[in-house]
PDB file of C-alpha atoms and ligand atoms in Angstrom:
ATOM      1  CA  UNK A   1      11.594  43.213 -44.547  1.00  0.00           C
ATOM      2  CA  UNK A   2      10.823  45.730 -41.849  1.00  0.00           C
ATOM      3  CA  UNK A   3      13.765  48.027 -41.188  1.00  0.00           C
ATOM      4  CA  UNK A   4      12.524  49.610 -37.982  1.00  0.00           C
ATOM      5  CA  UNK A   5      12.384  47.665 -34.727  1.00  0.00           C
ATOM      6  CA  UNK A   6       8.654  47.685 -33.996  1.00  0.00           C
ATOM      7  CA  UNK A   7       6.676  47.576 -30.775  1.00  0.00           C
ATOM      8  CA  UNK A   8       3.171  46.158 -30.433  1.00  0.00           C
ATOM      9  CA  UNK A   9       0.658  46.186 -27.588  1.00  0.00           C
ATOM     10  CA  UNK A  10      -0.522  42.699 -26.692  1.00  0.00           C
ATOM     11  CA  UNK A  11      -3.316  42.015 -24.203  1.00  0.00           C
ATOM     12  CA  UNK A  12      -4.174  38.602 -22.805  1.00  0.00           C
ATOM     13  CA  UNK A  13      -7.864  39.449 -22.410  1.00  0.00           C
ATOM     14  CA  UNK A  14      -9.850  38.572 -19.245  1.00  0.00           C
ATOM     15  CA  UNK A  15     -11.005  35.234 -20.765  1.00  0.00           C
ATOM     16  CA  UNK A  16      -7.407  34.214 -21.465  1.00  0.00           C
ATOM     17  CA  UNK A  17      -6.272  35.396 -18.037  1.00  0.00           C
ATOM     18  CA  UNK A  18      -9.100  33.500 -16.262  1.00  0.00           C
ATOM     19  CA  UNK A  19      -8.264  30.352 -18.201  1.00  0.00           C
ATOM     20  CA  UNK A  20      -4.614  30.544 -17.162  1.00  0.00           C
ATOM     21  CA  UNK A  21      -3.354  31.160 -20.698  1.00  0.00           C
ATOM     22  CA  UNK A  22      -1.074  34.141 -19.983  1.00  0.00           C
ATOM     23  CA  UNK A  23       2.013  31.924 -19.831  1.00  0.00           C
ATOM     24  CA  UNK A  24       1.055  30.064 -23.017  1.00  0.00           C
ATOM     25  CA  UNK A  25       0.601  33.334 -24.938  1.00  0.00           C
ATOM     26  CA  UNK A  26       3.897  34.759 -23.656  1.00  0.00           C
ATOM     27  CA  UNK A  27       5.592  31.436 -24.448  1.00  0.00           C
ATOM     28  CA  UNK A  28       4.450  31.666 -28.080  1.00  0.00           C
ATOM     29  CA  UNK A  29       5.617  35.295 -28.333  1.00  0.00           C
ATOM     30  CA  UNK A  30       9.049  34.404 -26.962  1.00  0.00           C
ATOM     31  CA  UNK A  31       9.297  31.180 -28.979  1.00  0.00           C
ATOM     32  CA  UNK A  32       8.686  33.269 -32.107  1.00  0.00           C
ATOM     33  CA  UNK A  33      11.663  35.402 -31.084  1.00  0.00           C
ATOM     34  CA  UNK A  34      10.006  38.633 -29.958  1.00  0.00           C
ATOM     35  CA  UNK A  35      11.052  40.315 -26.730  1.00  0.00           C
ATOM     36  CA  UNK A  36       8.681  41.254 -23.911  1.00  0.00           C
ATOM     37  CA  UNK A  37       9.730  44.769 -22.850  1.00  0.00           C
ATOM     38  CA  UNK A  38       6.793  45.738 -20.583  1.00  0.00           C
ATOM     39  CA  UNK A  39       4.444  43.473 -18.609  1.00  0.00           C
ATOM     40  CA  UNK A  40       1.574  44.197 -16.202  1.00  0.00           C
ATOM     41  CA  UNK A  41      -1.546  42.489 -14.839  1.00  0.00           C
ATOM     42  CA  UNK A  42      -4.440  44.844 -14.255  1.00  0.00           C
ATOM     43  CA  UNK A  43      -8.211  45.107 -14.607  1.00  0.00           C
ATOM     44  CA  UNK A  44      -8.812  47.502 -17.512  1.00  0.00           C
ATOM     45  CA  UNK A  45     -10.904  50.573 -16.625  1.00  0.00           C
ATOM     46  CA  UNK A  46     -13.782  51.641 -18.869  1.00  0.00           C
ATOM     47  CA  UNK A  47     -12.293  55.077 -19.540  1.00  0.00           C
ATOM     48  CA  UNK A  48      -9.099  53.752 -21.097  1.00  0.00           C
ATOM     49  CA  UNK A  49     -11.011  50.957 -22.865  1.00  0.00           C
ATOM     50  CA  UNK A  50     -13.166  53.638 -24.533  1.00  0.00           C
ATOM     51  CA  UNK A  51      -9.981  55.279 -25.841  1.00  0.00           C
ATOM     52  CA  UNK A  52      -8.468  51.939 -26.828  1.00  0.00           C
ATOM     53  CA  UNK A  53     -11.570  50.772 -28.732  1.00  0.00           C
ATOM     54  CA  UNK A  54     -12.697  54.211 -30.028  1.00  0.00           C
ATOM     55  CA  UNK A  55     -12.826  52.902 -33.632  1.00  0.00           C
ATOM     56  CA  UNK A  56     -15.574  50.442 -32.614  1.00  0.00           C
ATOM     57  CA  UNK A  57     -17.866  52.915 -30.820  1.00  0.00           C
ATOM     58  CA  UNK A  58     -21.439  52.539 -32.073  1.00  0.00           C
ATOM     59  CA  UNK A  59     -21.006  48.965 -33.315  1.00  0.00           C
ATOM     60  CA  UNK A  60     -23.365  46.325 -31.880  1.00  0.00           C
ATOM     61  CA  UNK A  61     -20.555  44.528 -30.043  1.00  0.00           C
ATOM     62  CA  UNK A  62     -19.048  47.721 -28.553  1.00  0.00           C
ATOM     63  CA  UNK A  63     -20.853  47.717 -25.162  1.00  0.00           C
ATOM     64  CA  UNK A  64     -20.447  43.934 -24.684  1.00  0.00           C
ATOM     65  CA  UNK A  65     -16.765  44.367 -25.612  1.00  0.00           C
ATOM     66  CA  UNK A  66     -16.131  47.081 -23.001  1.00  0.00           C
ATOM     67  CA  UNK A  67     -18.133  45.069 -20.416  1.00  0.00           C
ATOM     68  CA  UNK A  68     -16.130  41.923 -21.159  1.00  0.00           C
ATOM     69  CA  UNK A  69     -12.757  43.679 -21.198  1.00  0.00           C
ATOM     70  CA  UNK A  70     -13.429  45.320 -17.809  1.00  0.00           C
ATOM     71  CA  UNK A  71     -14.711  42.071 -16.244  1.00  0.00           C
ATOM     72  CA  UNK A  72     -11.448  41.101 -14.544  1.00  0.00           C
ATOM     73  CA  UNK A  73      -7.672  41.080 -14.714  1.00  0.00           C
ATOM     74  CA  UNK A  74      -5.901  41.027 -18.054  1.00  0.00           C
ATOM     75  CA  UNK A  75      -2.208  40.843 -18.894  1.00  0.00           C
ATOM     76  CA  UNK A  76      -0.755  43.791 -20.795  1.00  0.00           C
ATOM     77  CA  UNK A  77       2.529  43.403 -22.640  1.00  0.00           C
ATOM     78  CA  UNK A  78       4.610  45.500 -24.983  1.00  0.00           C
ATOM     79  CA  UNK A  79       6.564  43.278 -27.333  1.00  0.00           C
ATOM     80  CA  UNK A  80       9.439  44.241 -29.580  1.00  0.00           C
ATOM     81  CA  UNK A  81      11.042  42.976 -32.779  1.00  0.00           C
ATOM     82  CA  UNK A  82      11.235  43.579 -36.531  1.00  0.00           C
ATOM     83  CA  UNK A  83       7.774  42.986 -37.995  1.00  0.00           C
ATOM     84  CA  UNK A  84       6.232  42.112 -34.615  1.00  0.00           C
ATOM     85  CA  UNK A  85       2.959  43.971 -35.337  1.00  0.00           C
ATOM     86  CA  UNK A  86       2.009  41.776 -38.314  1.00  0.00           C
ATOM     87  CA  UNK A  87       3.883  38.859 -36.771  1.00  0.00           C
ATOM     88  CA  UNK A  88       1.798  38.847 -33.622  1.00  0.00           C
ATOM     89  CA  UNK A  89      -1.442  39.285 -35.617  1.00  0.00           C
ATOM     90  CA  UNK A  90      -0.450  36.101 -37.484  1.00  0.00           C
ATOM     91  CA  UNK A  91       0.279  34.301 -34.191  1.00  0.00           C
ATOM     92  CA  UNK A  92      -3.131  35.456 -32.871  1.00  0.00           C
ATOM     93  CA  UNK A  93      -5.153  34.356 -35.908  1.00  0.00           C
ATOM     94  CA  UNK A  94      -8.494  35.612 -37.200  1.00  0.00           C
ATOM     95  CA  UNK A  95     -10.820  37.628 -34.951  1.00  0.00           C
ATOM     96  CA  UNK A  96     -13.487  34.903 -35.030  1.00  0.00           C
ATOM     97  CA  UNK A  97     -11.975  31.938 -33.167  1.00  0.00           C
ATOM     98  CA  UNK A  98     -14.095  29.490 -35.161  1.00  0.00           C
ATOM     99  CA  UNK A  99     -12.380  30.704 -38.334  1.00  0.00           C
ATOM    100  CA  UNK A 100      -8.906  31.213 -36.832  1.00  0.00           C
ATOM    101  CA  UNK A 101      -6.447  28.726 -38.307  1.00  0.00           C
ATOM    102  CA  UNK A 102      -5.271  25.837 -36.158  1.00  0.00           C
ATOM    103  CA  UNK A 103      -1.730  26.698 -35.060  1.00  0.00           C
ATOM    104  CA  UNK A 104      -2.754  30.234 -34.111  1.00  0.00           C
ATOM    105  CA  UNK A 105      -3.538  31.297 -30.528  1.00  0.00           C
ATOM    106  CA  UNK A 106      -7.233  31.869 -31.265  1.00  0.00           C
ATOM    107  CA  UNK A 107      -7.413  28.781 -33.503  1.00  0.00           C
ATOM    108  CA  UNK A 108      -5.803  26.459 -30.969  1.00  0.00           C
ATOM    109  CA  UNK A 109      -7.131  27.880 -27.709  1.00  0.00           C
ATOM    110  CA  UNK A 110     -10.311  29.812 -28.535  1.00  0.00           C
ATOM    111  CA  UNK A 111     -13.881  28.982 -29.496  1.00  0.00           C
ATOM    112  CA  UNK A 112     -17.266  30.655 -29.990  1.00  0.00           C
ATOM    113  CA  UNK A 113     -19.227  30.751 -26.719  1.00  0.00           C
ATOM    114  CA  UNK A 114     -22.449  32.126 -28.254  1.00  0.00           C
ATOM    115  CA  UNK A 115     -21.994  35.558 -26.611  1.00  0.00           C
ATOM    116  CA  UNK A 116     -22.566  39.075 -27.984  1.00  0.00           C
ATOM    117  CA  UNK A 117     -18.809  39.617 -28.143  1.00  0.00           C
ATOM    118  CA  UNK A 118     -16.157  37.174 -29.316  1.00  0.00           C
ATOM    119  CA  UNK A 119     -13.989  36.209 -26.351  1.00  0.00           C
ATOM    120  CA  UNK A 120     -10.859  35.529 -28.361  1.00  0.00           C
ATOM    121  CA  UNK A 121      -8.058  35.490 -25.772  1.00  0.00           C
ATOM    122  CA  UNK A 122      -5.734  38.145 -27.168  1.00  0.00           C
ATOM    123  CA  UNK A 123      -5.485  41.651 -28.552  1.00  0.00           C
ATOM    124  CA  UNK A 124      -2.650  42.788 -30.797  1.00  0.00           C
ATOM    125  CA  UNK A 125      -2.117  46.231 -32.349  1.00  0.00           C
ATOM    126  CA  UNK A 126      -2.991  46.343 -36.064  1.00  0.00           C
ATOM    127  CA  UNK A 127      -0.573  49.052 -37.294  1.00  0.00           C
ATOM    128  CA  UNK A 128       2.386  51.164 -36.170  1.00  0.00           C
ATOM    129  CA  UNK A 129      -0.007  54.082 -35.516  1.00  0.00           C
ATOM    130  CA  UNK A 130      -2.345  51.909 -33.394  1.00  0.00           C
ATOM    131  CA  UNK A 131       0.609  50.460 -31.502  1.00  0.00           C
ATOM    132  CA  UNK A 132       1.975  53.904 -30.579  1.00  0.00           C
ATOM    133  CA  UNK A 133      -1.501  55.083 -29.555  1.00  0.00           C
ATOM    134  CA  UNK A 134      -2.324  51.949 -27.527  1.00  0.00           C
ATOM    135  CA  UNK A 135       1.071  51.806 -25.778  1.00  0.00           C
ATOM    136  CA  UNK A 136       0.536  55.461 -24.838  1.00  0.00           C
ATOM    137  CA  UNK A 137      -2.821  54.589 -23.260  1.00  0.00           C
ATOM    138  CA  UNK A 138      -1.703  51.568 -21.197  1.00  0.00           C
ATOM    139  CA  UNK A 139       1.987  52.321 -20.560  1.00  0.00           C
ATOM    140  CA  UNK A 140       2.097  56.136 -20.548  1.00  0.00           C
ATOM    141  CA  UNK A 141       5.380  56.066 -18.606  1.00  0.00           C
ATOM    142  CA  UNK A 142       7.203  53.943 -21.228  1.00  0.00           C
TER     143      UNK A 142
HETATM  144  P1  LIG B 201      -9.098  42.252 -33.660  1.00  0.00           P
HETATM  145  O1  LIG B 201      -9.049  42.071 -32.155  1.00  0.00           O
HETATM  146  O2  LIG B 201      -8.880  40.950 -34.372  1.00  0.00           O
HETATM  147  O3  LIG B 201      -8.227  43.374 -34.139  1.00  0.00           O
HETATM  148  P2  LIG B 201     -11.343  44.065 -34.040  1.00  0.00           P
HETATM  149  O4  LIG B 201     -12.130  44.141 -35.297  1.00  0.00           O
HETATM  150  O5  LIG B 201     -10.388  45.181 -33.736  1.00  0.00           O
HETATM  151  O6  LIG B 201     -10.603  42.649 -34.014  1.00  0.00           O
HETATM  152  O7  LIG B 201     -12.400  43.945 -32.852  1.00  0.00           O
HETATM  153  C1  LIG B 201     -12.018  44.112 -31.500  1.00  0.00           C
HETATM  154  C2  LIG B 201     -12.608  42.975 -30.685  1.00  0.00           C
HETATM  155  O8  LIG B 201     -14.043  43.075 -30.707  1.00  0.00           O
HETATM  156  C3  LIG B 201     -12.341  41.571 -31.241  1.00  0.00           C
HETATM  157  O9  LIG B 201     -11.082  41.046 -30.848  1.00  0.00           O
HETATM  158  C4  LIG B 201     -13.489  40.786 -30.650  1.00  0.00           C
HETATM  159  O10 LIG B 201     -13.277  40.508 -29.261  1.00  0.00           O
HETATM  160  C5  LIG B 201     -14.631  41.785 -30.771  1.00  0.00           C
HETATM  161  N1  LIG B 201     -15.350  41.671 -32.063  1.00  0.00           N
HETATM  162  C6  LIG B 201     -14.953  42.143 -33.262  1.00  0.00           C
HETATM  163  N2  LIG B 201     -15.870  41.909 -34.220  1.00  0.00           N
HETATM  164  C7  LIG B 201     -16.874  41.254 -33.602  1.00  0.00           C
HETATM  165  C8  LIG B 201     -18.141  40.737 -34.070  1.00  0.00           C
HETATM  166  O11 LIG B 201     -18.496  40.837 -35.245  1.00  0.00           O
HETATM  167  N3  LIG B 201     -18.916  40.113 -33.152  1.00  0.00           N
HETATM  168  C9  LIG B 201     -18.548  39.985 -31.842  1.00  0.00           C
HETATM  169  N4  LIG B 201     -17.395  40.476 -31.353  1.00  0.00           N
HETATM  170  C10 LIG B 201     -16.553  41.092 -32.224  1.00  0.00           C
HETATM  171 MG1  LIG B 202      -8.360  45.415 -33.627  1.00  0.00          MG
END
């Protein structure tokens, strides 16, 4: 059990946005019982992406990742609920959409496109510390 009400940063990445999957992702979040408390469509800028993905700097997929994430509009959401950080990661499924379990967002809706970066539809914060940091980057006013 998680005592604290948690918040997580969810992004419907540019591939998911282009494919018209924003509604489907938000539907799954709401159907699970989490609340959407912030919502915005915007094209991520490289400067904030560098902060957001700082842990991946230097990895072979880092440049392709920043390029991909800044390639067009994405939907940013802050969701709320007990256990929503791990809960959304479970809804999202494994990073590699080929391995993501059917039933998960990436397993049901994603696939490998043979690119240098996995275009896997969604981002979700991986810990309370990451969530606070990421929400501060994308929703500094919240
Ligand atoms: P996560 O999004 O499941 O938390 P991370 O390891 O934080 O996965 O990686 C951030 C993003 O970078 C992934 O969602 C995916 O788009 C991309 N990525 C991660 N690892 C690889 C890889 O090994 N090859 C290609 N792209 C990757
Ligand atoms: Mg991650």
